[in-house]
């Protein structure tokens, strides 16, 4: 069994279909049950593990973990020892790069702590239970403790749970639950609704692992330390990475993002940064960027999971562009965009796999491209 791009076990079925096995790991032997069959592929779950991969732990260090309905399968890799998880992520990135024609050694940054790292979460509640949702179903799992949450987040989980049962948290049909988003900047006392509604309220985006985010920011600061001139930052949010660009006084920073709220926060901290609110998935926005930023020498982007499929159009319209820093939270869309960058004459110089979310197949990528034209 190999690992698929999404971090599932991958086997070739006798029918010729690719089968993606949830919970499967290289070295496992056993039987799986198909849960979905399509023309060319199938999805399956391990049913009986006859011989477990030597990379598996003796038991999963979480009482809620499991792939059955009613269990929490969010930490899909929690049964695997941590070092093999990191090596698997390296292999997945290397394989993706190779498929896109780029062969650059991949540096991995394991998380400083494989548990107790997560600084934000979205809990679900039906007023009786509070936790996460079972993999592939709508069943709410009542989560009493969560080993990946940091201390502040654990306190928040317990503070919320201590209010159960709550009638006003019950969902209205056809919904099966409400959500409560929390991050470790929310003080526990605020989670009682006395200070305003907390149900179904979105919190602003933030990187989910504080320590790994600090390393990413430091890497960006070092990478851009010898840059001078205009830099365009796309998908800037409230300025998490803008901080590190602004620290270089030789740079003139322009930051673009969809949402006005985060931009206003960014401007409060960095009044000299020029900001623009644009929907970057529209062709008209790309035209506007090309008109406004013809002198841009550097591009830094951190798109959502969908990636930035118009990256080729944009960089072909920016004649002075020398470097691109692409921060990605999705290996598949990163691979597609890296291919387009390559086609447009930009070569990958360095790539780092940042393990922001141990126990899950999620991969965060830092990458640095340079034009062939200079
Ligand atoms: C992965 S987050 C990165 C934010 C920031 N760089 C950080 O580290 O906190 C992606 C950002 O893209 C923004 N975004 C989502 N869709 C967008 C769109 N269509 N156009 C522009 N920005 C968008 C989100 O609001 C979010 O701030």
Tab-separated table of C-alpha atoms and ligand atoms in Angstrom:
chain	number	residue	atom	x	y	z
A	1	UNK	CA	0.000	0.000	0.000
A	2	UNK	CA	1.222	3.498	-0.874
A	3	UNK	CA	-0.072	6.880	0.305
A	4	UNK	CA	-2.270	8.973	-1.953
A	5	UNK	CA	-1.867	12.731	-2.443
A	6	UNK	CA	-4.558	13.239	0.225
A	7	UNK	CA	-2.757	10.991	2.710
A	8	UNK	CA	-5.051	7.970	2.339
A	9	UNK	CA	-3.775	4.448	1.724
A	10	UNK	CA	-3.710	3.686	-1.995
A	11	UNK	CA	-4.010	0.272	-3.648
A	12	UNK	CA	-4.831	-1.004	-7.100
A	13	UNK	CA	-7.998	-3.160	-6.988
A	14	UNK	CA	-8.188	-6.327	-9.184
A	15	UNK	CA	-10.901	-4.502	-11.221
A	16	UNK	CA	-8.237	-1.955	-12.212
A	17	UNK	CA	-9.733	0.792	-10.040
A	18	UNK	CA	-7.599	2.951	-7.759
A	19	UNK	CA	-8.837	2.441	-4.230
A	20	UNK	CA	-8.240	5.020	-1.513
A	21	UNK	CA	-8.266	3.399	1.896
A	22	UNK	CA	-9.087	5.649	4.847
A	23	UNK	CA	-6.820	4.782	7.736
A	24	UNK	CA	-4.542	2.656	5.532
A	25	UNK	CA	-0.762	3.010	5.852
A	26	UNK	CA	2.198	1.590	3.886
A	27	UNK	CA	3.156	-1.777	5.380
A	28	UNK	CA	-0.387	-2.655	6.514
A	29	UNK	CA	-1.867	-5.978	5.482
A	30	UNK	CA	-5.495	-6.822	5.900
A	31	UNK	CA	-8.913	-6.442	4.379
A	32	UNK	CA	-10.843	-3.298	3.588
A	33	UNK	CA	-14.479	-2.653	2.782
A	34	UNK	CA	-15.428	-0.475	-0.166
A	35	UNK	CA	-17.711	2.373	0.965
A	36	UNK	CA	-18.031	4.006	-2.451
A	37	UNK	CA	-17.429	2.688	-5.958
A	38	UNK	CA	-17.081	4.954	-8.964
A	39	UNK	CA	-16.166	4.059	-12.543
A	40	UNK	CA	-12.422	4.556	-12.059
A	41	UNK	CA	-11.878	4.657	-8.319
A	42	UNK	CA	-13.243	3.506	-4.994
A	43	UNK	CA	-13.132	4.669	-1.371
A	44	UNK	CA	-12.640	2.066	1.323
A	45	UNK	CA	-12.036	1.625	5.034
A	46	UNK	CA	-9.774	-0.843	6.765
A	47	UNK	CA	-11.957	-3.615	8.143
A	48	UNK	CA	-9.522	-6.114	9.545
A	49	UNK	CA	-5.868	-5.281	10.052
A	50	UNK	CA	-4.140	-8.691	9.834
A	51	UNK	CA	-0.624	-7.313	10.029
A	52	UNK	CA	-0.095	-3.725	11.105
A	53	UNK	CA	2.654	-1.571	9.614
A	54	UNK	CA	5.658	-1.433	11.996
A	55	UNK	CA	5.221	2.361	11.844
A	56	UNK	CA	1.957	2.142	13.780
A	57	UNK	CA	1.818	2.990	17.487
A	58	UNK	CA	0.592	0.324	19.922
A	59	UNK	CA	-2.624	2.301	20.331
A	60	UNK	CA	-3.978	5.674	19.226
A	61	UNK	CA	-3.346	8.247	22.001
A	62	UNK	CA	-6.925	9.546	21.862
A	63	UNK	CA	-10.062	7.935	23.334
A	64	UNK	CA	-12.301	9.436	20.633
A	65	UNK	CA	-10.344	8.334	17.584
A	66	UNK	CA	-11.798	5.874	15.107
A	67	UNK	CA	-13.244	5.614	11.625
A	68	UNK	CA	-16.592	4.151	12.638
A	69	UNK	CA	-19.724	6.270	12.741
A	70	UNK	CA	-19.824	7.997	16.156
A	71	UNK	CA	-16.026	8.194	16.429
A	72	UNK	CA	-13.784	11.149	15.613
A	73	UNK	CA	-11.577	10.548	12.576
A	74	UNK	CA	-10.249	14.105	12.255
A	75	UNK	CA	-6.686	13.083	13.210
A	76	UNK	CA	-6.501	10.436	10.490
A	77	UNK	CA	-2.819	9.637	11.133
A	78	UNK	CA	-2.894	9.551	14.945
A	79	UNK	CA	-2.233	5.772	15.010
A	80	UNK	CA	1.100	6.304	13.210
A	81	UNK	CA	4.335	7.227	15.052
A	82	UNK	CA	5.322	10.860	14.486
A	83	UNK	CA	8.620	10.452	12.589
A	84	UNK	CA	7.037	8.320	9.817
A	85	UNK	CA	4.258	10.920	9.525
A	86	UNK	CA	6.847	13.610	8.766
A	87	UNK	CA	8.712	11.376	6.311
A	88	UNK	CA	5.422	10.554	4.582
A	89	UNK	CA	4.782	14.269	4.079
A	90	UNK	CA	8.264	14.675	2.601
A	91	UNK	CA	7.542	11.799	0.182
A	92	UNK	CA	4.181	13.276	-0.800
A	93	UNK	CA	5.732	16.672	-1.605
A	94	UNK	CA	8.684	15.122	-3.486
A	95	UNK	CA	6.317	12.989	-5.566
A	96	UNK	CA	4.102	15.992	-6.397
A	97	UNK	CA	7.115	18.052	-7.486
A	98	UNK	CA	8.384	15.225	-9.647
A	99	UNK	CA	4.972	14.938	-11.324
A	100	UNK	CA	5.223	18.649	-12.165
A	101	UNK	CA	8.762	18.311	-13.533
A	102	UNK	CA	10.595	19.918	-10.589
A	103	UNK	CA	13.202	17.989	-8.625
A	104	UNK	CA	14.339	20.006	-5.630
A	105	UNK	CA	15.274	18.523	-2.234
A	106	UNK	CA	12.453	18.981	0.258
A	107	UNK	CA	13.314	20.324	3.713
A	108	UNK	CA	10.863	19.269	6.429
A	109	UNK	CA	10.107	21.162	9.626
A	110	UNK	CA	8.500	18.744	12.092
A	111	UNK	CA	6.308	20.460	14.673
A	112	UNK	CA	8.099	21.209	17.991
A	113	UNK	CA	5.218	19.430	19.723
A	114	UNK	CA	3.212	16.682	18.065
A	115	UNK	CA	0.319	17.227	20.520
A	116	UNK	CA	-1.176	20.302	22.265
A	117	UNK	CA	-0.404	22.684	19.403
A	118	UNK	CA	-3.687	23.726	17.844
A	119	UNK	CA	-4.671	27.350	18.510
A	120	UNK	CA	-8.088	27.366	16.816
A	121	UNK	CA	-10.978	24.984	16.199
A	122	UNK	CA	-14.526	24.800	15.019
A	123	UNK	CA	-16.637	22.831	17.475
A	124	UNK	CA	-20.076	21.558	16.538
A	125	UNK	CA	-22.978	21.355	18.968
A	126	UNK	CA	-26.618	20.248	18.983
A	127	UNK	CA	-27.213	21.686	22.444
A	128	UNK	CA	-26.748	18.248	24.103
A	129	UNK	CA	-23.314	17.308	22.786
A	130	UNK	CA	-20.277	19.296	21.697
A	131	UNK	CA	-17.292	18.155	19.648
A	132	UNK	CA	-16.488	17.222	16.081
A	133	UNK	CA	-18.267	15.301	13.319
A	134	UNK	CA	-17.541	11.667	12.365
A	135	UNK	CA	-15.632	11.172	9.133
A	136	UNK	CA	-17.955	10.800	6.163
A	137	UNK	CA	-21.179	11.128	8.186
A	138	UNK	CA	-23.298	13.709	9.982
A	139	UNK	CA	-22.923	12.107	13.408
A	140	UNK	CA	-21.814	14.492	16.114
A	141	UNK	CA	-19.084	13.095	18.375
A	142	UNK	CA	-19.246	14.299	21.963
A	143	UNK	CA	-15.578	15.193	22.533
A	144	UNK	CA	-14.559	15.464	26.181
A	145	UNK	CA	-10.907	16.088	25.477
A	146	UNK	CA	-8.773	16.676	22.396
A	147	UNK	CA	-5.045	15.925	22.467
A	148	UNK	CA	-4.075	18.314	19.676
A	149	UNK	CA	-5.595	21.446	21.275
A	150	UNK	CA	-3.247	23.752	23.165
A	151	UNK	CA	-3.910	24.550	26.839
A	152	UNK	CA	-6.002	27.678	26.201
A	153	UNK	CA	-8.114	25.850	23.638
A	154	UNK	CA	-8.635	22.902	26.000
A	155	UNK	CA	-9.893	25.320	28.646
A	156	UNK	CA	-12.265	26.775	26.061
A	157	UNK	CA	-13.539	23.313	25.144
A	158	UNK	CA	-14.203	22.554	28.821
A	159	UNK	CA	-15.819	25.972	29.408
A	160	UNK	CA	-18.194	25.363	26.504
A	161	UNK	CA	-18.988	21.808	27.562
A	162	UNK	CA	-19.747	22.932	31.133
A	163	UNK	CA	-22.718	24.907	29.713
A	164	UNK	CA	-24.407	21.814	28.200
A	165	UNK	CA	-27.296	21.154	27.831
A	166	UNK	CA	-28.339	24.427	26.225
A	167	UNK	CA	-31.652	24.767	24.406
A	168	UNK	CA	-30.534	27.882	22.546
A	169	UNK	CA	-27.653	25.911	20.968
A	170	UNK	CA	-30.047	23.404	19.371
A	171	UNK	CA	-30.038	23.551	15.575
A	172	UNK	CA	-33.126	24.355	13.560
A	173	UNK	CA	-34.017	21.763	10.884
A	174	UNK	CA	-32.685	20.888	8.350
A	175	UNK	CA	-29.383	21.537	10.171
A	176	UNK	CA	-27.922	18.818	12.402
A	177	UNK	CA	-25.761	21.151	14.498
A	178	UNK	CA	-24.540	24.701	15.043
A	179	UNK	CA	-20.885	25.632	15.108
A	180	UNK	CA	-18.785	27.555	17.582
A	181	UNK	CA	-15.452	28.878	16.341
A	182	UNK	CA	-12.816	29.528	18.953
A	183	UNK	CA	-9.169	30.494	18.869
A	184	UNK	CA	-6.754	31.075	21.692
A	185	UNK	CA	-7.228	34.838	21.521
A	186	UNK	CA	-10.792	34.392	22.791
A	187	UNK	CA	-10.832	34.598	26.569
A	188	UNK	CA	-12.743	31.757	28.183
A	189	UNK	CA	-15.178	34.131	29.958
A	190	UNK	CA	-16.329	35.375	26.563
A	191	UNK	CA	-17.696	31.944	25.700
A	192	UNK	CA	-20.887	32.404	27.702
A	193	UNK	CA	-22.824	34.646	25.245
A	194	UNK	CA	-23.078	37.432	27.827
A	195	UNK	CA	-20.713	39.366	25.550
A	196	UNK	CA	-22.621	38.708	22.331
A	197	UNK	CA	-23.536	35.655	20.252
A	198	UNK	CA	-20.981	32.894	19.798
A	199	UNK	CA	-23.068	30.434	17.776
A	200	UNK	CA	-22.317	30.314	14.028
A	201	UNK	CA	-19.958	33.298	14.219
A	202	UNK	CA	-16.829	33.079	12.072
A	203	UNK	CA	-13.488	34.107	13.529
A	204	UNK	CA	-10.927	35.768	11.244
A	205	UNK	CA	-8.438	33.420	9.537
A	206	UNK	CA	-5.266	32.609	11.401
A	207	UNK	CA	-2.505	30.026	10.993
A	208	UNK	CA	-3.419	27.109	13.264
A	209	UNK	CA	-0.051	26.366	14.859
A	210	UNK	CA	1.507	29.385	16.579
A	211	UNK	CA	5.063	28.030	16.870
A	212	UNK	CA	5.216	26.854	13.255
A	213	UNK	CA	3.748	30.152	12.089
A	214	UNK	CA	6.560	32.024	13.852
A	215	UNK	CA	9.120	29.889	12.007
A	216	UNK	CA	7.369	30.542	8.689
A	217	UNK	CA	7.421	34.290	9.344
A	218	UNK	CA	11.096	34.148	10.239
A	219	UNK	CA	11.861	32.240	7.009
A	220	UNK	CA	10.018	34.864	4.958
A	221	UNK	CA	11.858	37.699	6.757
A	222	UNK	CA	15.221	36.080	6.041
A	223	UNK	CA	14.353	35.215	2.433
A	224	UNK	CA	13.321	38.791	1.611
A	225	UNK	CA	16.060	40.512	3.628
A	226	UNK	CA	18.092	41.487	0.518
A	227	UNK	CA	15.084	42.563	-1.572
A	228	UNK	CA	14.438	46.194	-2.476
A	229	UNK	CA	11.640	47.836	-4.462
A	230	UNK	CA	7.979	46.983	-4.822
A	231	UNK	CA	6.485	43.790	-3.413
A	232	UNK	CA	2.916	42.662	-4.023
A	233	UNK	CA	1.363	40.436	-1.372
A	234	UNK	CA	-1.823	38.564	-2.332
A	235	UNK	CA	-4.257	36.889	0.104
A	236	UNK	CA	-2.632	38.923	2.897
A	237	UNK	CA	-5.431	38.477	5.484
A	238	UNK	CA	-4.832	40.772	8.434
A	239	UNK	CA	-1.107	40.986	7.703
A	240	UNK	CA	0.468	37.932	9.326
A	241	UNK	CA	3.200	37.817	6.658
A	242	UNK	CA	2.996	41.546	5.835
A	243	UNK	CA	4.719	42.144	9.209
A	244	UNK	CA	7.825	40.374	7.926
A	245	UNK	CA	7.885	42.208	4.587
A	246	UNK	CA	7.447	45.586	6.288
A	247	UNK	CA	10.431	44.817	8.545
A	248	UNK	CA	12.602	45.306	5.447
A	249	UNK	CA	12.639	49.101	5.056
A	250	UNK	CA	13.846	48.872	1.431
A	251	UNK	CA	10.534	47.346	0.389
A	252	UNK	CA	7.399	49.189	-0.682
A	253	UNK	CA	4.624	46.805	0.322
A	254	UNK	CA	1.254	46.512	-1.443
A	255	UNK	CA	-1.229	44.056	0.068
A	256	UNK	CA	-4.394	42.608	-1.508
A	257	UNK	CA	-7.186	40.577	0.040
A	258	UNK	CA	-10.926	39.936	-0.425
A	259	UNK	CA	-12.215	40.902	2.995
A	260	UNK	CA	-12.288	44.514	4.232
A	261	UNK	CA	-12.207	43.525	7.946
A	262	UNK	CA	-8.727	41.951	7.909
A	263	UNK	CA	-7.415	44.752	5.662
A	264	UNK	CA	-8.565	47.377	8.172
A	265	UNK	CA	-6.707	45.487	10.903
A	266	UNK	CA	-3.585	45.372	8.716
A	267	UNK	CA	-3.749	49.142	8.050
A	268	UNK	CA	-4.013	49.828	11.778
A	269	UNK	CA	-0.666	48.090	12.339
A	270	UNK	CA	1.028	49.237	9.125
A	271	UNK	CA	-0.401	52.574	7.950
A	272	UNK	CA	2.243	52.857	5.190
A	273	UNK	CA	1.210	49.623	3.458
A	274	UNK	CA	-1.031	50.250	0.451
A	275	UNK	CA	-4.002	47.904	0.543
A	276	UNK	CA	-6.624	46.898	-1.981
A	277	UNK	CA	-9.789	44.813	-1.517
A	278	UNK	CA	-10.157	42.539	-4.542
A	279	UNK	CA	-11.710	39.186	-5.356
A	280	UNK	CA	-8.585	37.493	-6.668
A	281	UNK	CA	-10.526	34.708	-8.357
A	282	UNK	CA	-11.948	37.119	-10.936
A	283	UNK	CA	-10.295	37.755	-14.277
A	284	UNK	CA	-11.056	41.503	-13.947
A	285	UNK	CA	-8.990	41.595	-10.737
A	286	UNK	CA	-6.005	40.047	-12.527
A	287	UNK	CA	-6.279	42.727	-15.218
A	288	UNK	CA	-6.379	45.400	-12.531
A	289	UNK	CA	-3.283	43.964	-10.820
A	290	UNK	CA	-1.420	43.889	-14.138
A	291	UNK	CA	-2.356	47.555	-14.799
A	292	UNK	CA	-1.410	48.722	-11.291
A	293	UNK	CA	1.727	46.730	-10.521
A	294	UNK	CA	3.855	46.724	-13.683
A	295	UNK	CA	6.933	47.625	-11.604
A	296	UNK	CA	6.534	44.881	-9.044
A	297	UNK	CA	9.731	42.892	-8.514
A	298	UNK	CA	8.433	40.443	-5.922
A	299	UNK	CA	5.217	38.510	-5.423
A	300	UNK	CA	4.236	36.833	-2.141
A	301	UNK	CA	1.023	34.826	-2.015
A	302	UNK	CA	-0.766	32.641	0.535
A	303	UNK	CA	-4.022	31.524	-1.100
A	304	UNK	CA	-6.765	29.338	0.410
A	305	UNK	CA	-6.896	25.614	-0.432
A	306	UNK	CA	-8.174	26.360	-3.949
A	307	UNK	CA	-4.779	27.770	-4.882
A	308	UNK	CA	-4.443	30.560	-7.447
A	309	UNK	CA	-5.234	29.112	-10.849
A	310	UNK	CA	-4.708	32.480	-12.568
A	311	UNK	CA	-1.100	32.751	-11.436
A	312	UNK	CA	0.211	32.170	-14.992
A	313	UNK	CA	-1.865	35.055	-16.423
A	314	UNK	CA	-0.747	37.366	-13.652
A	315	UNK	CA	2.975	36.757	-13.775
A	316	UNK	CA	3.121	36.922	-17.555
A	317	UNK	CA	1.648	40.441	-17.178
A	318	UNK	CA	4.263	41.610	-14.647
A	319	UNK	CA	7.440	42.218	-16.729
A	320	UNK	CA	9.705	43.212	-13.797
A	321	UNK	CA	8.851	40.206	-11.626
A	322	UNK	CA	11.966	38.392	-10.296
A	323	UNK	CA	10.879	36.295	-7.319
A	324	UNK	CA	7.749	34.532	-6.136
A	325	UNK	CA	7.167	33.239	-2.624
A	326	UNK	CA	4.226	30.838	-2.695
A	327	UNK	CA	2.837	29.687	0.668
A	328	UNK	CA	0.351	26.862	0.246
A	329	UNK	CA	-1.998	24.797	2.385
A	330	UNK	CA	-2.908	22.314	-0.362
A	331	UNK	CA	-0.434	20.052	-2.097
A	332	UNK	CA	-2.603	19.367	-5.142
A	333	UNK	CA	-3.370	23.005	-6.042
A	334	UNK	CA	0.218	23.968	-5.198
A	335	UNK	CA	1.414	21.364	-7.729
A	336	UNK	CA	-0.838	22.810	-10.452
A	337	UNK	CA	0.267	26.390	-9.732
A	338	UNK	CA	3.945	25.362	-9.541
A	339	UNK	CA	3.556	23.824	-12.997
A	340	UNK	CA	2.193	27.144	-14.334
A	341	UNK	CA	5.017	29.090	-12.686
A	342	UNK	CA	7.511	26.761	-14.320
A	343	UNK	CA	5.816	27.215	-17.711
A	344	UNK	CA	6.020	30.991	-17.279
A	345	UNK	CA	9.804	30.783	-16.739
A	346	UNK	CA	10.060	30.650	-12.919
A	347	UNK	CA	12.197	27.916	-11.342
A	348	UNK	CA	11.788	26.498	-7.862
A	349	UNK	CA	14.793	27.436	-5.670
A	350	UNK	CA	13.763	26.040	-2.299
A	351	UNK	CA	10.834	24.257	-0.718
A	352	UNK	CA	9.974	23.583	2.918
A	353	UNK	CA	7.234	21.254	4.164
A	354	UNK	CA	5.978	22.749	7.416
A	355	UNK	CA	4.145	20.328	9.664
A	356	UNK	CA	1.512	22.645	11.128
A	357	UNK	CA	-0.955	19.856	11.905
A	358	UNK	CA	0.656	16.657	13.241
A	359	UNK	CA	-1.629	13.579	13.336
A	360	UNK	CA	-3.318	14.738	10.122
A	361	UNK	CA	-2.234	14.491	6.467
A	362	UNK	CA	-2.419	18.297	6.132
A	363	UNK	CA	0.702	19.841	4.571
A	364	UNK	CA	1.771	23.484	4.606
A	365	UNK	CA	4.381	24.540	2.037
A	366	UNK	CA	6.838	27.412	1.786
A	367	UNK	CA	8.341	27.785	-1.670
A	368	UNK	CA	10.648	30.231	-3.415
A	369	UNK	CA	10.717	30.647	-7.217
A	370	UNK	CA	13.092	32.776	-9.283
A	371	UNK	CA	12.721	33.948	-12.866
A	372	UNK	CA	15.058	32.567	-15.523
A	373	UNK	CA	15.048	36.001	-17.161
A	374	UNK	CA	17.677	37.670	-14.915
B	1	LIG	C1	-4.642	31.042	3.845
B	1	LIG	S1	-5.371	32.587	4.293
B	1	LIG	C2	-3.904	33.549	4.459
B	1	LIG	C3	-4.025	34.811	5.249
B	1	LIG	C4	-2.711	35.410	5.759
B	1	LIG	N1	-1.663	35.325	4.791
B	1	LIG	C5	-2.293	34.744	7.057
B	1	LIG	O1	-1.245	34.100	7.107
B	1	LIG	O2	-3.034	34.912	8.060
B	1	LIG	C6	-6.071	33.064	2.787
B	1	LIG	C7	-6.656	34.462	2.736
B	1	LIG	O3	-7.246	34.601	1.425
B	1	LIG	C8	-8.409	35.396	1.545
B	1	LIG	N2	-9.277	35.094	0.397
B	1	LIG	C9	-10.157	34.080	0.266
B	1	LIG	N3	-10.768	34.140	-0.921
B	1	LIG	C10	-10.272	35.221	-1.558
B	1	LIG	C11	-10.532	35.815	-2.812
B	1	LIG	N4	-11.440	35.290	-3.648
B	1	LIG	N5	-9.841	36.929	-3.154
B	1	LIG	C12	-8.932	37.464	-2.298
B	1	LIG	N6	-8.649	36.953	-1.093
B	1	LIG	C13	-9.315	35.847	-0.719
B	1	LIG	C14	-8.997	35.006	2.887
B	1	LIG	O4	-9.830	36.042	3.390
B	1	LIG	C15	-7.739	34.776	3.740
B	1	LIG	O5	-7.390	35.949	4.441
